[in-house]
Amino acid sequence: MTQYIFIDNYNKLGTMAFSRTVFEQIVHTVTENVMNHSNAKGEKKRIMINSPAKISIKNNQVFVKLEVTVSHNENVAAICRTLQEEIAAALTAQTEMVPFRIDIKVTNIK
């Protein structure tokens, strides 16, 4: 399995390498923020992450796979789209030119 993704910088002075661990940390931070975000104290979590995100690098592209459980009274599509957008925004902001794909699988509704 590839451990790094390499990007040539704009001024042609060298190459940057992003470790798979970097992407794991970014996704972990975003998912923690989404899980801990609630509108009122005592409110049930709208989404729970079942296990840490699985990050893989293939053909110079980062693949993020995430399994979640969603609360039964939530709009599943909207929750997953919001989570994808948050992860995509964080990856874009911190790694700029790295292509990625984010797959979210809902494994349970509680």
mmCIF file of C-alpha atoms in Angstrom:
data_model
loop_
_atom_site.group_PDB
_atom_site.id
_atom_site.type_symbol
_atom_site.label_atom_id
_atom_site.label_comp_id
_atom_site.label_asym_id
_atom_site.label_seq_id
_atom_site.Cartn_x
_atom_site.Cartn_y
_atom_site.Cartn_z
ATOM 1 C CA MET A 1 0.000 0.000 0.000
ATOM 2 C CA THR A 2 1.289 3.448 -0.887
ATOM 3 C CA GLN A 3 2.133 5.546 2.174
ATOM 4 C CA TYR A 4 2.750 8.923 0.499
ATOM 5 C CA ILE A 5 1.304 11.135 -2.201
ATOM 6 C CA PHE A 6 3.755 13.418 -4.013
ATOM 7 C CA ILE A 7 2.972 16.905 -5.347
ATOM 8 C CA ASP A 8 5.294 19.128 -7.391
ATOM 9 C CA ASN A 9 5.113 22.664 -6.059
ATOM 10 C CA TYR A 10 4.310 25.689 -8.213
ATOM 11 C CA ASN A 11 7.792 27.205 -8.433
ATOM 12 C CA LYS A 12 9.470 23.948 -9.504
ATOM 13 C CA LEU A 13 11.887 23.946 -6.562
ATOM 14 C CA GLY A 14 11.027 20.478 -5.366
ATOM 15 C CA THR A 15 8.377 17.961 -4.419
ATOM 16 C CA MET A 16 6.120 17.802 -1.364
ATOM 17 C CA ALA A 17 5.138 14.467 0.132
ATOM 18 C CA PHE A 18 1.968 13.965 2.188
ATOM 19 C CA SER A 19 1.875 10.882 4.399
ATOM 20 C CA ARG A 20 -1.262 8.755 4.762
ATOM 21 C CA THR A 21 -1.103 9.687 8.449
ATOM 22 C CA VAL A 22 -1.665 13.358 7.530
ATOM 23 C CA PHE A 23 -4.953 12.459 5.861
ATOM 24 C CA GLU A 24 -5.950 10.257 8.800
ATOM 25 C CA GLN A 25 -5.398 13.173 11.199
ATOM 26 C CA ILE A 26 -7.372 15.621 9.050
ATOM 27 C CA VAL A 27 -10.335 13.250 8.722
ATOM 28 C CA HIS A 28 -10.190 12.367 12.432
ATOM 29 C CA THR A 29 -10.274 16.051 13.421
ATOM 30 C CA VAL A 30 -13.237 16.775 11.153
ATOM 31 C CA THR A 31 -15.235 13.753 12.292
ATOM 32 C CA GLU A 32 -14.607 14.593 15.952
ATOM 33 C CA ASN A 33 -15.863 18.141 15.341
ATOM 34 C CA VAL A 34 -18.969 16.898 13.538
ATOM 35 C CA MET A 35 -19.728 14.282 16.199
ATOM 36 C CA ASN A 36 -19.268 16.705 19.083
ATOM 37 C CA HIS A 37 -21.312 19.475 17.500
ATOM 38 C CA SER A 38 -24.751 19.715 19.067
ATOM 39 C CA ASN A 39 -27.320 22.469 19.277
ATOM 40 C CA ALA A 40 -28.338 21.947 22.900
ATOM 41 C CA LYS A 41 -26.961 20.188 25.959
ATOM 42 C CA GLY A 42 -28.257 16.674 26.391
ATOM 43 C CA GLU A 43 -29.124 16.363 22.710
ATOM 44 C CA LYS A 44 -28.476 12.949 21.222
ATOM 45 C CA LYS A 45 -25.726 12.766 18.663
ATOM 46 C CA ARG A 46 -27.060 12.928 15.121
ATOM 47 C CA ILE A 47 -24.224 10.838 13.763
ATOM 48 C CA MET A 48 -21.720 8.390 15.245
ATOM 49 C CA ILE A 49 -18.538 7.179 13.608
ATOM 50 C CA ASN A 50 -18.352 3.381 13.905
ATOM 51 C CA SER A 51 -14.599 3.067 13.466
ATOM 52 C CA PRO A 52 -11.685 5.249 12.402
ATOM 53 C CA ALA A 53 -11.719 6.258 8.755
ATOM 54 C CA LYS A 54 -9.850 3.980 6.380
ATOM 55 C CA ILE A 55 -7.432 5.975 4.243
ATOM 56 C CA SER A 56 -5.710 4.532 1.199
ATOM 57 C CA ILE A 57 -3.619 6.046 -1.575
ATOM 58 C CA LYS A 58 -3.847 4.590 -5.070
ATOM 59 C CA ASN A 59 -2.780 6.090 -8.396
ATOM 60 C CA ASN A 60 -1.874 9.388 -6.719
ATOM 61 C CA GLN A 61 -5.404 9.777 -5.296
ATOM 62 C CA VAL A 62 -6.545 9.606 -1.661
ATOM 63 C CA PHE A 63 -9.534 7.403 -0.834
ATOM 64 C CA VAL A 64 -11.437 7.981 2.414
ATOM 65 C CA LYS A 65 -13.902 5.319 3.596
ATOM 66 C CA LEU A 66 -16.036 6.041 6.630
ATOM 67 C CA GLU A 67 -18.748 3.937 8.307
ATOM 68 C CA VAL A 68 -21.377 5.796 10.335
ATOM 69 C CA THR A 69 -24.547 5.297 12.338
ATOM 70 C CA VAL A 70 -27.232 7.961 11.914
ATOM 71 C CA SER A 71 -30.023 8.897 14.316
ATOM 72 C CA HIS A 72 -33.409 7.605 13.129
ATOM 73 C CA ASN A 73 -35.050 11.045 13.019
ATOM 74 C CA GLU A 74 -32.388 12.636 10.796
ATOM 75 C CA ASN A 75 -32.187 13.109 7.042
ATOM 76 C CA VAL A 76 -29.534 10.527 6.175
ATOM 77 C CA ALA A 77 -28.633 12.048 2.799
ATOM 78 C CA ALA A 78 -28.232 15.542 4.265
ATOM 79 C CA ILE A 79 -26.124 14.327 7.196
ATOM 80 C CA CYS A 80 -23.802 12.317 4.922
ATOM 81 C CA ARG A 81 -23.521 15.172 2.411
ATOM 82 C CA THR A 82 -22.623 17.599 5.218
ATOM 83 C CA LEU A 83 -19.975 15.212 6.545
ATOM 84 C CA GLN A 84 -18.530 14.745 3.029
ATOM 85 C CA GLU A 85 -18.452 18.518 2.490
ATOM 86 C CA GLU A 86 -16.710 19.128 5.828
ATOM 87 C CA ILE A 87 -14.058 16.499 5.093
ATOM 88 C CA ALA A 88 -13.591 17.759 1.526
ATOM 89 C CA ALA A 89 -13.219 21.368 2.706
ATOM 90 C CA ALA A 90 -10.594 20.373 5.290
ATOM 91 C CA LEU A 91 -8.629 18.258 2.813
ATOM 92 C CA THR A 92 -8.731 20.993 0.175
ATOM 93 C CA ALA A 93 -7.732 23.717 2.628
ATOM 94 C CA GLN A 94 -4.798 21.798 4.035
ATOM 95 C CA THR A 95 -3.461 19.861 1.050
ATOM 96 C CA GLU A 96 -4.699 21.960 -1.910
ATOM 97 C CA MET A 97 -3.904 19.949 -5.029
ATOM 98 C CA VAL A 98 -4.364 16.392 -3.756
ATOM 99 C CA PRO A 99 -7.239 14.585 -5.511
ATOM 100 C CA PHE A 100 -9.469 12.596 -3.183
ATOM 101 C CA ARG A 101 -12.656 10.564 -2.973
ATOM 102 C CA ILE A 102 -14.832 10.336 0.152
ATOM 103 C CA ASP A 103 -17.165 7.342 0.563
ATOM 104 C CA ILE A 104 -19.555 7.244 3.503
ATOM 105 C CA LYS A 105 -21.409 4.048 4.327
ATOM 106 C CA VAL A 106 -24.368 4.138 6.704
ATOM 107 C CA THR A 107 -24.221 0.845 8.585
ATOM 108 C CA ASN A 108 -26.985 1.457 11.097
ATOM 109 C CA ILE A 109 -29.839 3.793 11.957
ATOM 110 C CA LYS A 110 -30.644 4.184 15.661
#
